[in-house]
Amino acid sequence: MDKIARIDMGAAGGPKVTVGDLGAYAGLGGRAMTSIVISTEVHPLAHALGAENKLVIAPGMLSGTTGSMTGRLSVGCKSPLTGTIKESNAGGQAAQVLARLGYAAVILEGKPEGDDLYKIYISKDGIQVIVDNSLKLLNNYPVIEKLRGEYGDKVAYMSIGSAGERKLLAASIACTDPELRPTRHCGRGGVGAVMGAKRVKAIILDDAGMKMRPPKDPDKYRDANRAFVEGLRKHPVTGQGLPAYGTNVLTNVLNEAGGYPALNFKSGQFEGVAKICGEAQAELEIKRGGSATHGCHRGCVIQCSGIYNDKDGKYVSKQPEYETVWSHGGHCGIDDLDVIARLDYMDDNIGVDTIEMGVTIGVAMDAGLAAFGDAEAAIRLVEEVGNGTPLGRVLGCGAEITGKVFGVERVPVVKGQALSAYDPRAVQGMGVTYATGTMGADHTSGYAVATNILKIGGDIDPLKTEGQVELSRNLQIATAALDSTGMCLFVAMALMDQPETFQAMFDMLGSFHGTSMTGEDFVALGKKVLSAERDFNTRAGFTKAHDRLPRFFYTEQLAPHNIAFMVKDEELDEVFNW
Amino acid sequence: MHVTVKLFASFRAGRFDVETADYPDGTTVSDVADRLKLPQNELGIMMINNRHVKLDRMLADGDTVALFPLLGGG
Ligand code: SF4
């Protein structure tokens, strides 16, 4: 990973590729790379869909190595959904392949005139940008099928569906999994719309002839990786819970804790959870010949994913994640896993964020466009998005826009991005992260649920405000660093409880680069990333008034605890005071 | 006294999803786990009536106890 490719899609005479060395970006990976490039190079007031914005695609610091869990990809830009900086993270094969090809980043710049559509082929022989108008308005599954006919099965694909081409603000970028299904998405923040604005439909990553990236100290790296894997296998969450049930095991936990936001955040519990919980999902997947244990990329030892089949054993979608089951399920009053899996497939195919899309459907239900629980209507509304009808375009631009268009007061967004499956009133620590995160409401950016609800890495009362600001701060810092390594965030579940596993990860980072990495270095990296992001947002016009939850979380009490969000504004303003 | 116990994830195997049973006065969460042969070191999340509790917490008539192994996700 010693080079950066810049592809100027708007160059006179057609797209122009320049490959250069890393310069000031040497040593960065993943979110550190995307956020520092965007913060340094993109005008903060640029239109997110304009030529001034850039789309940075970066494998993590350890991607493309023999290290396990290292295949996460970061995609960054100014977000058209939030107007803030954005890093959206996905699994799939892309990061490993891109890293082995030697690129620390591929940066899409500019914007072409006209409406030709492009695909980009990256191999050991270089980068080709090719017009391919036969892909126009195809969705992700058919795009990949078509490209496989041309480029085969030994490559990784990134693509946008029709939503990205239409520049809908919930549009995602799909990455293929090991079986070449476009199921792993950089979902959040409308990164797919930015790729669509640059008229790039697909990126084909071909690492034929390339080798694993060699560590500086191979013996130490191998030993550290071994200790790291042992630690993951030993911890009950990463060794048992996630492989057996996937993320949806959380449905029952959050519902029991009264923090499962049902019917557009009207209650903290949903009566249909028994039918859509992870226990029921895993049982059904196994019974139908799918799988409850599957890795989104090679080298994942946790394997939290799965395969969801219909009653005849035919593939429907990958195992919908907890947040997806919630957004299309409890949030919309739908308690049918078959419907939820179908919506998951539709979202992946059209190329929209499953969280934003599901939350939007719930907001539309609150507006009276459909009744809560009406599964057929939910499917119809998502079809509108795929068809690009005027209503579909409104819905495909997310919960905030939909709420405005239909006059809904209860719209669960921060900085324009939808909250996910944890009510901030019953999980106060999560509320701090939602409010203050640099990306808009994003549970992954400081997962206070771990300590509030799951009792991992400590024990903080979810219904009280004490300790929540400090918790969110520490988690946001650690997450910014972890998102830069290429490691899947779920390793944190073991790291937070097992210092020796944390150390093993530091040893991997150190021995790979021939340096040493300590806890302080890791914290410094996280702070550097967050500071760059905050700085961009400040210059883009964001103030502390934007670091707040929607008012209804302060004024409406949530059952069963009958509690509002209580963290004071002054406390929220302390999150980044380190 | 009547107590409803809900089990989740791997705790359900060979046991039940939900069961209401008679427990003697003074029963603690720890006693419930013992009666159900749930190894205490596997207990991750324990709640009574939707609130987190610790092992030594005493039960009252009509309580609902929810027991989970250590779980994660997101
Ligand atoms: S734990 Fe899950 S999300 Fe993380 S890399 Fe493995 S399969 Fe992908």
XYZ file of C-alpha atoms and ligand atoms in Angstrom:
660
model
C 0.000 0.000 0.000
C 2.533 2.544 -1.098
C 0.523 4.505 -3.633
C -2.602 6.562 -4.105
C -4.582 6.607 -7.329
C -6.520 9.708 -8.257
C -9.100 9.392 -10.964
C -10.296 12.733 -12.283
C -13.666 11.822 -13.747
C -14.113 15.359 -15.085
C -10.805 15.746 -16.909
C -10.963 17.328 -20.351
C -10.953 14.568 -22.946
C -12.192 11.900 -20.517
C -11.300 10.487 -17.113
C -7.643 10.715 -16.221
C -5.760 8.441 -13.835
C -2.749 9.636 -11.853
C -0.890 7.328 -9.513
C 1.375 8.948 -6.975
C 3.126 8.200 -3.724
C 1.591 8.670 -0.313
C 3.247 11.935 0.638
C 1.727 13.382 3.771
C -0.755 10.499 3.976
C 1.907 7.833 4.580
C 0.949 5.368 7.291
C -2.768 6.134 7.195
C -5.439 3.580 6.441
C -9.200 3.166 6.538
C -11.084 5.967 8.259
C -7.889 7.877 9.105
C -7.083 8.004 5.402
C -10.584 8.919 4.177
C -11.259 11.543 6.841
C -7.866 13.230 6.676
C -7.938 13.370 2.871
C -11.469 14.817 2.854
C -10.731 17.263 5.632
C -7.552 18.419 3.879
C -8.698 18.498 0.268
C -12.452 19.051 0.025
C -13.929 22.518 0.405
C -16.231 22.216 3.433
C -18.965 24.178 1.683
C -18.721 22.131 -1.514
C -21.952 20.641 -2.826
C -21.697 16.968 -1.947
C -22.852 15.943 -5.416
C -20.630 18.444 -7.213
C -17.232 18.217 -8.853
C -15.492 19.590 -5.762
C -16.395 16.618 -3.593
C -14.190 13.538 -3.595
C -14.899 9.905 -2.918
C -12.005 8.271 -1.097
C -11.849 4.489 -1.015
C -9.335 3.143 1.477
C -8.497 -0.322 2.822
C -7.492 -0.463 6.481
C -3.926 -0.369 7.747
C -3.802 -4.176 8.011
C -6.044 -5.076 5.053
C -4.559 -7.421 2.492
C -2.418 -9.198 5.073
C -2.723 -12.645 6.619
C -4.128 -11.023 9.761
C -7.657 -12.108 10.569
C -10.594 -9.674 10.697
C -8.700 -7.102 8.620
C -10.975 -6.834 5.587
C -12.992 -3.718 6.340
C -13.150 -0.984 3.742
C -13.639 2.718 4.423
C -15.317 5.031 1.944
C -15.265 8.741 2.708
C -16.631 11.972 1.253
C -18.656 14.974 2.235
C -22.059 13.414 2.865
C -24.992 14.558 0.746
C -27.336 13.285 3.471
C -25.820 15.077 6.452
C -23.553 17.767 5.002
C -20.892 16.541 7.426
C -17.794 14.541 6.704
C -18.569 10.871 6.203
C -16.827 7.574 6.594
C -18.888 4.547 5.732
C -17.469 1.153 6.455
C -18.181 -2.252 4.939
C -16.949 -5.814 4.863
C -16.855 -7.926 1.743
C -13.756 -8.712 -0.261
C -12.912 -5.266 -1.638
C -10.521 -4.039 1.055
C -8.309 -7.131 0.959
C -8.031 -7.057 -2.814
C -7.457 -3.309 -3.099
C -4.763 -3.481 -0.420
C -2.962 -6.343 -2.159
C -3.010 -4.271 -5.343
C -0.936 -1.765 -3.424
C -3.363 1.134 -3.147
C -3.698 2.903 0.193
C -6.462 4.916 -1.439
C -8.332 5.331 -4.683
C -9.791 8.815 -4.919
C -12.565 9.669 -7.355
C -12.491 13.360 -8.174
C -14.343 15.758 -10.461
C -17.463 14.993 -12.380
C -17.911 14.214 -16.066
C -20.103 16.168 -18.483
C -22.788 14.226 -20.295
C -24.424 11.058 -19.118
C -22.014 8.306 -20.005
C -21.673 5.733 -17.266
C -18.269 4.308 -16.332
C -16.736 1.238 -14.796
C -13.237 1.170 -13.396
C -11.032 -1.910 -13.684
C -8.060 -2.060 -11.333
C -5.482 -4.834 -11.742
C -1.733 -5.305 -11.403
C -1.387 -3.747 -14.838
C -2.955 -0.488 -13.798
C -6.302 1.283 -13.894
C -8.717 1.467 -16.803
C -11.776 3.709 -16.825
C -14.231 2.344 -19.365
C -17.568 3.678 -20.629
C -20.281 1.049 -20.188
C -23.754 2.387 -20.815
C -25.181 -1.136 -20.834
C -25.144 -0.965 -17.037
C -27.429 2.056 -16.836
C -30.069 1.861 -14.112
C -29.356 -1.776 -13.399
C -29.584 -2.721 -9.755
C -26.755 -4.359 -7.816
C -27.554 -8.060 -8.285
C -27.987 -7.779 -12.096
C -24.937 -5.493 -12.374
C -22.751 -8.045 -10.647
C -24.197 -10.888 -12.692
C -23.405 -9.012 -15.879
C -19.908 -8.043 -14.787
C -19.145 -11.602 -13.687
C -19.757 -12.679 -17.281
C -16.952 -10.349 -18.271
C -14.494 -10.361 -15.372
C -15.205 -13.709 -13.745
C -15.353 -14.844 -10.158
C -11.802 -14.246 -8.968
C -12.251 -10.519 -8.438
C -14.077 -8.265 -5.984
C -16.760 -5.858 -7.107
C -18.010 -2.554 -5.794
C -21.148 -1.113 -7.345
C -24.107 1.207 -7.008
C -27.689 0.348 -7.808
C -30.288 2.580 -9.405
C -30.516 4.654 -6.213
C -26.885 5.725 -6.521
C -27.298 6.645 -10.163
C -30.326 8.712 -9.235
C -28.259 10.377 -6.501
C -30.740 9.519 -3.782
C -29.397 10.558 -0.414
C -29.767 7.122 1.181
C -27.802 5.440 -1.626
C -25.120 2.939 -0.639
C -22.097 1.357 -2.283
C -22.236 -2.433 -2.421
C -19.209 -4.682 -1.962
C -19.358 -8.339 -2.917
C -18.928 -11.076 -0.324
C -16.764 -14.201 -0.916
C -19.583 -15.743 -2.989
C -19.850 -12.556 -5.083
C -23.176 -11.399 -3.733
C -23.479 -7.599 -3.467
C -24.542 -7.769 0.159
C -21.983 -5.804 2.148
C -22.710 -2.107 1.943
C -21.040 1.136 2.772
C -24.541 2.117 3.700
C -24.650 5.293 5.634
C -24.647 8.880 4.544
C -25.382 8.597 0.841
C -21.899 7.616 -0.333
C -23.572 5.819 -3.268
C -25.022 9.124 -4.467
C -21.537 10.642 -4.564
C -20.284 7.706 -6.649
C -23.344 8.133 -8.875
C -22.709 11.859 -9.246
C -19.268 10.950 -10.572
C -20.982 8.549 -12.996
C -19.045 5.542 -11.729
C -21.279 2.477 -11.708
C -18.832 -0.208 -10.692
C -15.252 -0.833 -9.661
C -13.706 -4.197 -10.446
C -10.755 -5.145 -8.266
C -8.547 -7.899 -9.663
C -5.539 -8.967 -7.604
C -4.401 -11.806 -9.887
C -0.624 -12.034 -9.656
C -0.471 -10.116 -6.381
C 0.573 -11.513 -3.021
C -0.420 -10.958 0.584
C 1.186 -7.804 1.962
C 4.330 -8.903 3.828
C 4.808 -7.805 7.454
C 8.091 -6.152 8.462
C 8.447 -8.716 11.241
C 6.719 -11.876 9.944
C 7.321 -14.066 13.004
C 6.033 -11.532 15.449
C 3.081 -10.758 13.214
C 2.147 -14.429 12.961
C 2.366 -14.888 16.723
C 0.388 -11.741 17.445
C -2.310 -12.800 14.995
C -2.479 -16.203 16.645
C -2.938 -14.651 20.091
C -5.535 -12.273 18.665
C -7.563 -15.109 17.114
C -7.333 -17.118 20.323
C -8.711 -14.146 22.218
C -11.635 -13.785 19.823
C -12.423 -17.512 20.006
C -12.295 -17.478 23.785
C -14.652 -14.545 24.387
C -18.315 -15.622 24.599
C -19.526 -12.838 22.281
C -17.021 -13.209 19.448
C -16.536 -16.954 19.982
C -20.136 -18.077 20.475
C -22.936 -15.511 20.449
C -22.156 -13.697 17.202
C -21.317 -16.832 15.184
C -24.423 -18.686 16.385
C -27.054 -15.944 16.231
C -25.570 -12.968 14.443
C -26.231 -9.390 15.453
C -29.980 -9.940 15.624
C -29.478 -11.694 18.963
C -29.828 -8.135 20.287
C -33.552 -7.902 19.527
C -34.537 -9.677 22.729
C -31.900 -7.924 24.798
C -32.978 -4.426 23.798
C -36.639 -5.298 24.063
C -36.182 -6.690 27.567
C -34.241 -3.568 28.517
C -37.062 -1.384 27.202
C -34.767 0.263 24.668
C -36.135 -1.263 21.449
C -37.659 1.651 19.532
C -41.028 0.424 18.294
C -43.475 2.090 15.893
C -41.289 5.086 15.099
C -39.911 5.533 18.601
C -43.275 5.498 20.348
C -42.474 2.652 22.727
C -39.407 0.901 24.052
C -40.863 -2.537 23.430
C -42.467 -4.342 20.488
C -44.932 -7.147 20.949
C -43.780 -9.019 17.829
C -40.163 -9.575 18.883
C -40.464 -13.315 19.474
C -41.121 -13.778 15.752
C -38.222 -11.670 14.508
C -35.512 -12.171 17.139
C -32.118 -13.669 16.366
C -32.994 -16.954 18.047
C -35.980 -17.423 15.691
C -33.988 -16.195 12.709
C -31.077 -18.591 13.252
C -33.416 -21.541 13.726
C -35.286 -20.717 10.525
C -32.100 -20.192 8.520
C -30.727 -23.572 9.527
C -34.059 -25.335 8.973
C -34.331 -23.918 5.468
C -30.821 -24.952 4.431
C -29.330 -21.471 4.667
C -26.760 -20.699 7.292
C -26.583 -18.826 10.560
C -22.783 -18.580 10.458
C -21.026 -16.905 7.545
C -18.097 -14.540 7.081
C -18.581 -11.395 5.016
C -14.955 -11.626 3.938
C -12.260 -14.301 3.941
C -10.233 -14.170 7.110
C -13.126 -13.364 9.417
C -13.071 -15.745 12.374
C -16.190 -14.352 14.065
C -18.548 -14.979 11.141
C -21.538 -13.047 12.426
C -23.376 -13.177 9.106
C -25.596 -15.840 7.567
C -27.734 -16.799 4.601
C -31.511 -16.430 4.622
C -33.494 -18.785 2.377
C -37.223 -18.945 1.653
C -39.386 -21.895 2.643
C -38.386 -23.733 -0.531
C -34.703 -23.366 0.290
C -34.086 -20.642 -2.287
C -31.762 -17.736 -1.476
C -33.578 -14.563 -0.392
C -30.829 -12.395 1.091
C -27.880 -12.446 3.417
C -28.906 -12.674 7.056
C -30.465 -9.297 7.810
C -28.551 -7.509 10.562
C -30.134 -6.508 13.863
C -30.523 -2.890 12.762
C -32.203 -3.973 9.530
C -34.570 -6.355 11.273
C -35.443 -3.496 13.578
C -35.787 -0.740 10.966
C -38.046 -2.786 8.723
C -39.495 -4.818 11.596
C -40.303 -3.360 15.005
C -39.920 0.216 13.844
C -42.600 -0.376 11.190
C -44.690 -2.763 13.278
C -43.817 -5.687 10.997
C -43.210 -9.067 12.667
C -42.564 -11.290 9.647
C -38.957 -12.365 8.962
C -39.756 -13.340 5.371
C -40.944 -9.814 4.652
C -37.935 -8.307 6.409
C -35.504 -10.510 4.467
C -37.213 -9.545 1.228
C -36.891 -5.851 2.109
C -33.235 -6.446 2.973
C -32.716 -7.912 -0.496
C -34.570 -5.028 -2.138
C -32.466 -2.463 -0.265
C -29.233 -4.234 -1.240
C -30.378 -4.537 -4.819
C -31.600 -0.963 -5.277
C -28.577 0.137 -3.284
C -29.913 1.985 -0.253
C -28.904 1.968 3.403
C -31.136 -0.523 5.222
C -31.221 1.661 8.350
C -32.145 4.886 6.580
C -34.664 3.124 4.329
C -36.426 1.278 7.123
C -36.557 4.320 9.381
C -37.969 6.316 6.467
C -40.749 3.779 5.883
C -41.684 4.060 9.572
C -41.762 7.849 9.303
C -43.936 7.505 6.187
C -46.248 5.238 8.174
C -46.437 7.895 10.875
C -47.425 10.326 8.127
C -50.304 8.027 7.183
C -48.893 6.779 3.872
C -49.461 3.260 5.182
C -50.584 1.641 8.397
C -47.986 0.394 10.862
C -47.645 -3.343 10.355
C -48.739 -3.263 6.706
C -46.033 -5.426 5.147
C -47.397 -5.182 1.604
C -47.352 -1.409 1.818
C -43.761 -1.394 3.069
C -42.714 -3.490 0.081
C -44.665 -1.217 -2.266
C -42.986 1.896 -0.871
C -39.502 0.419 -1.342
C -40.500 -0.581 -4.883
C -41.271 3.083 -5.519
C -37.666 3.860 -4.568
C -36.415 1.243 -7.030
C -38.655 2.619 -9.748
C -37.497 6.178 -9.181
C -41.021 7.582 -9.019
C -41.377 11.039 -7.463
C -42.594 9.437 -4.205
C -39.740 6.911 -4.411
C -37.197 9.704 -4.781
C -38.547 11.426 -1.684
C -38.379 8.205 0.346
C -34.957 7.357 -1.065
C -33.648 10.650 0.285
C -34.188 9.477 3.829
C -36.162 10.084 6.970
C -35.544 13.812 7.382
C -36.641 14.744 3.850
C -39.621 12.389 4.041
C -40.630 13.837 7.404
C -40.494 17.350 5.995
C -42.398 16.515 2.839
C -45.196 14.825 4.781
C -45.268 17.091 7.827
C -44.169 14.579 10.438
C -42.958 15.928 13.773
C -41.410 12.751 15.171
C -38.420 12.291 12.874
C -35.575 10.369 14.529
C -32.491 11.924 12.920
C -29.404 13.815 14.003
C -27.651 15.965 11.414
C -30.027 14.494 8.857
C -29.141 10.849 9.466
C -31.505 8.310 11.003
C -30.962 6.842 14.448
C -30.879 3.089 14.680
C -32.150 0.330 16.892
C -31.430 1.752 20.345
C -33.717 4.326 21.918
C -31.558 7.056 23.439
C -34.000 7.488 26.312
C -33.493 3.927 27.562
C -29.821 3.830 26.551
C -28.672 7.308 27.540
C -25.056 6.633 26.579
C -26.120 5.865 23.033
C -27.949 9.194 22.971
C -24.671 10.981 23.681
C -23.050 9.290 20.688
C -26.032 9.890 18.401
C -26.055 13.576 19.320
C -22.370 14.334 19.126
C -20.970 11.911 16.543
C -19.179 13.458 13.592
C -21.267 11.500 11.076
C -24.793 12.245 12.228
C -26.654 9.648 14.283
C -24.483 6.551 14.024
C -24.568 3.806 16.638
C -21.284 2.314 15.438
C -19.280 5.462 16.105
C -19.358 5.015 19.885
C -21.291 1.931 20.827
C -22.316 2.790 24.377
C -24.843 -0.070 24.250
C -21.949 -2.395 25.104
C -21.415 -0.935 28.552
C -24.981 0.328 29.154
C -26.912 -2.770 28.177
C -24.598 -5.677 27.352
C -22.245 -5.139 30.293
C -19.189 -5.520 28.144
C -16.187 -3.402 29.078
C -17.798 -2.160 32.267
C -21.215 -1.465 33.716
C -22.962 1.881 33.422
C -26.667 2.299 34.236
C -28.433 2.912 30.908
C -31.194 4.941 32.580
C -28.856 7.422 34.268
C -26.664 10.163 32.890
C -23.628 9.545 35.113
C -20.553 8.476 33.214
C -22.198 8.566 29.798
C -20.263 11.492 28.354
C -16.933 10.021 29.316
C -17.991 6.611 28.015
C -19.099 7.992 24.661
C -15.911 10.073 24.363
C -13.662 7.073 24.996
C -15.640 4.870 22.638
C -15.665 7.469 19.872
C -11.884 7.837 20.152
C -11.231 4.075 20.174
C -13.661 3.503 17.313
C -12.061 6.148 15.116
C -8.746 4.359 15.589
C -10.191 0.877 15.105
C -11.982 1.958 11.916
C -8.572 2.936 10.593
C -6.971 -0.477 11.093
C -9.260 -2.421 8.754
C -10.431 -4.514 11.693
C -14.112 -5.291 12.016
C -15.593 -3.283 14.867
C -16.969 -6.454 16.442
C -13.505 -7.359 17.666
C -14.097 -4.603 20.234
C -16.515 -6.869 22.089
C -13.545 -9.046 23.044
C -10.993 -6.240 23.288
C -13.021 -4.363 25.891
C -12.963 -7.335 28.250
C -9.565 -8.857 27.474
C -6.504 -6.581 27.728
C -4.274 -9.327 26.367
C -6.320 -9.456 23.158
C -6.072 -5.664 22.847
C -2.313 -6.037 23.244
C -2.258 -8.719 20.546
C -3.907 -6.272 18.156
C -1.355 -3.574 19.017
C 1.372 -6.142 18.385
C -0.132 -6.925 14.994
C -0.110 -3.241 14.076
C 3.415 -2.742 15.394
C 5.059 -5.835 13.939
C 3.421 -5.327 10.574
C 4.829 -1.853 10.179
C 8.114 -2.566 11.954
C 7.311 -0.087 14.692
C 5.604 -0.455 18.013
C 2.077 0.519 18.837
C 0.899 1.245 22.359
C -2.440 2.105 23.880
C -1.423 5.773 23.897
C -0.540 5.652 20.204
C -3.919 4.120 19.491
C -5.741 6.834 21.442
C -3.674 9.512 19.712
C -4.655 8.084 16.330
C -8.338 8.135 17.272
C -8.117 11.729 18.461
C -6.318 12.784 15.305
C -9.081 11.291 13.148
C -11.905 12.792 15.212
C -10.216 16.188 15.272
C -9.922 16.213 11.482
C -13.597 15.285 11.212
C -14.772 17.871 13.742
C -12.655 20.496 12.058
C -14.247 19.769 8.686
C -17.721 19.899 10.203
C -17.016 23.199 11.935
C -15.832 24.725 8.691
C -18.943 23.287 7.013
C -21.069 25.300 9.440
C -21.846 22.801 12.195
C -22.043 24.124 15.737
C -22.927 22.696 19.120
C -26.585 23.352 18.337
C -26.310 20.477 15.862
C -24.996 18.136 18.569
C -28.478 17.571 19.954
C -31.215 14.971 19.662
C -34.586 15.856 18.153
C -36.757 17.576 20.748
C -39.249 14.735 21.158
C -36.606 12.670 22.893
C -36.541 15.381 25.587
C -40.278 15.971 25.784
C -41.876 12.533 25.287
C -41.489 9.826 27.930
C -40.659 6.332 26.681
C -42.422 3.264 28.071
C -41.815 1.013 29.960
C -39.348 3.141 31.924
C -41.248 6.379 31.303
C -38.070 8.258 30.795
C -36.846 11.092 28.569
C -33.335 11.854 27.373
C -31.698 13.636 30.276
C -28.080 14.371 29.378
C -27.703 18.152 29.584
C -26.569 20.273 26.657
C -23.533 21.497 28.589
C -22.513 17.890 29.186
C -22.884 17.035 25.504
C -20.587 19.949 24.720
C -17.872 18.273 26.792
C -17.595 15.140 24.666
C -14.733 16.441 22.542
C -12.984 18.305 25.348
C -10.089 16.000 25.931
C -44.230 -16.905 45.115
C -44.764 -16.882 41.350
C -41.855 -15.855 39.212
C -41.626 -15.792 35.426
C -38.248 -16.688 33.994
C -37.297 -15.882 30.407
C -34.230 -17.470 28.852
C -32.447 -16.366 25.705
C -29.908 -17.501 23.122
C -27.948 -20.636 24.120
C -29.658 -20.761 27.533
C -32.800 -22.008 25.820
C -31.216 -25.252 24.633
C -32.654 -28.125 26.678
C -34.601 -25.688 28.878
C -37.387 -23.319 27.829
C -38.077 -19.888 26.379
C -40.353 -18.724 29.177
C -41.753 -20.416 32.268
C -43.707 -19.280 35.297
C -42.972 -21.314 38.398
C -43.130 -21.298 42.167
C -40.027 -20.157 43.976
C -39.495 -19.943 47.755
C -39.394 -16.524 49.382
C -35.905 -15.109 49.514
C -34.872 -16.553 46.150
C -32.080 -14.611 44.449
C -31.129 -14.410 40.777
C -28.238 -16.675 41.634
C -30.634 -19.300 43.067
C -32.692 -19.213 39.874
C -29.569 -19.802 37.808
C -28.572 -22.728 40.034
C -32.004 -24.303 39.817
C -31.840 -24.099 36.013
C -28.242 -25.400 35.992
C -26.989 -22.234 34.320
C -23.265 -21.889 35.094
C -22.856 -18.536 36.838
C -19.762 -17.636 34.851
C -21.839 -17.816 31.684
C -24.428 -15.332 32.889
C -23.938 -12.100 30.967
C -27.032 -9.955 31.262
C -29.582 -10.294 34.042
C -32.747 -8.239 34.308
C -35.744 -8.121 36.581
C -38.763 -6.302 35.186
C -36.676 -4.696 32.439
C -33.954 -3.415 34.749
C -30.431 -4.749 35.019
C -29.679 -6.508 38.291
C -26.826 -8.421 39.881
C -26.691 -12.061 40.981
C -27.520 -11.383 44.626
C -30.709 -9.490 43.881
C -33.740 -10.923 45.737
C -36.919 -11.690 43.787
C -40.448 -10.587 44.660
C -43.758 -12.219 43.838
C -44.797 -11.502 40.247
C -41.302 -10.594 39.039
C -40.100 -11.410 35.555
C -36.475 -12.450 35.387
C -34.619 -12.371 32.060
C -31.306 -14.213 31.765
C -28.910 -13.938 28.855
C -25.406 -15.215 28.251
C -22.873 -12.518 27.398
C -24.035 -11.201 24.031
C -23.018 -8.551 21.602
C -23.538 -7.253 18.119
C -24.550 -3.971 16.619
S -17.760 -10.324 12.305
Fe -19.416 -10.095 10.845
S -19.281 -8.006 10.025
Fe -17.350 -8.481 11.073
S -16.012 -9.193 9.430
Fe -16.999 -11.009 10.307
S -18.868 -11.401 9.130
Fe -18.112 -9.323 8.637
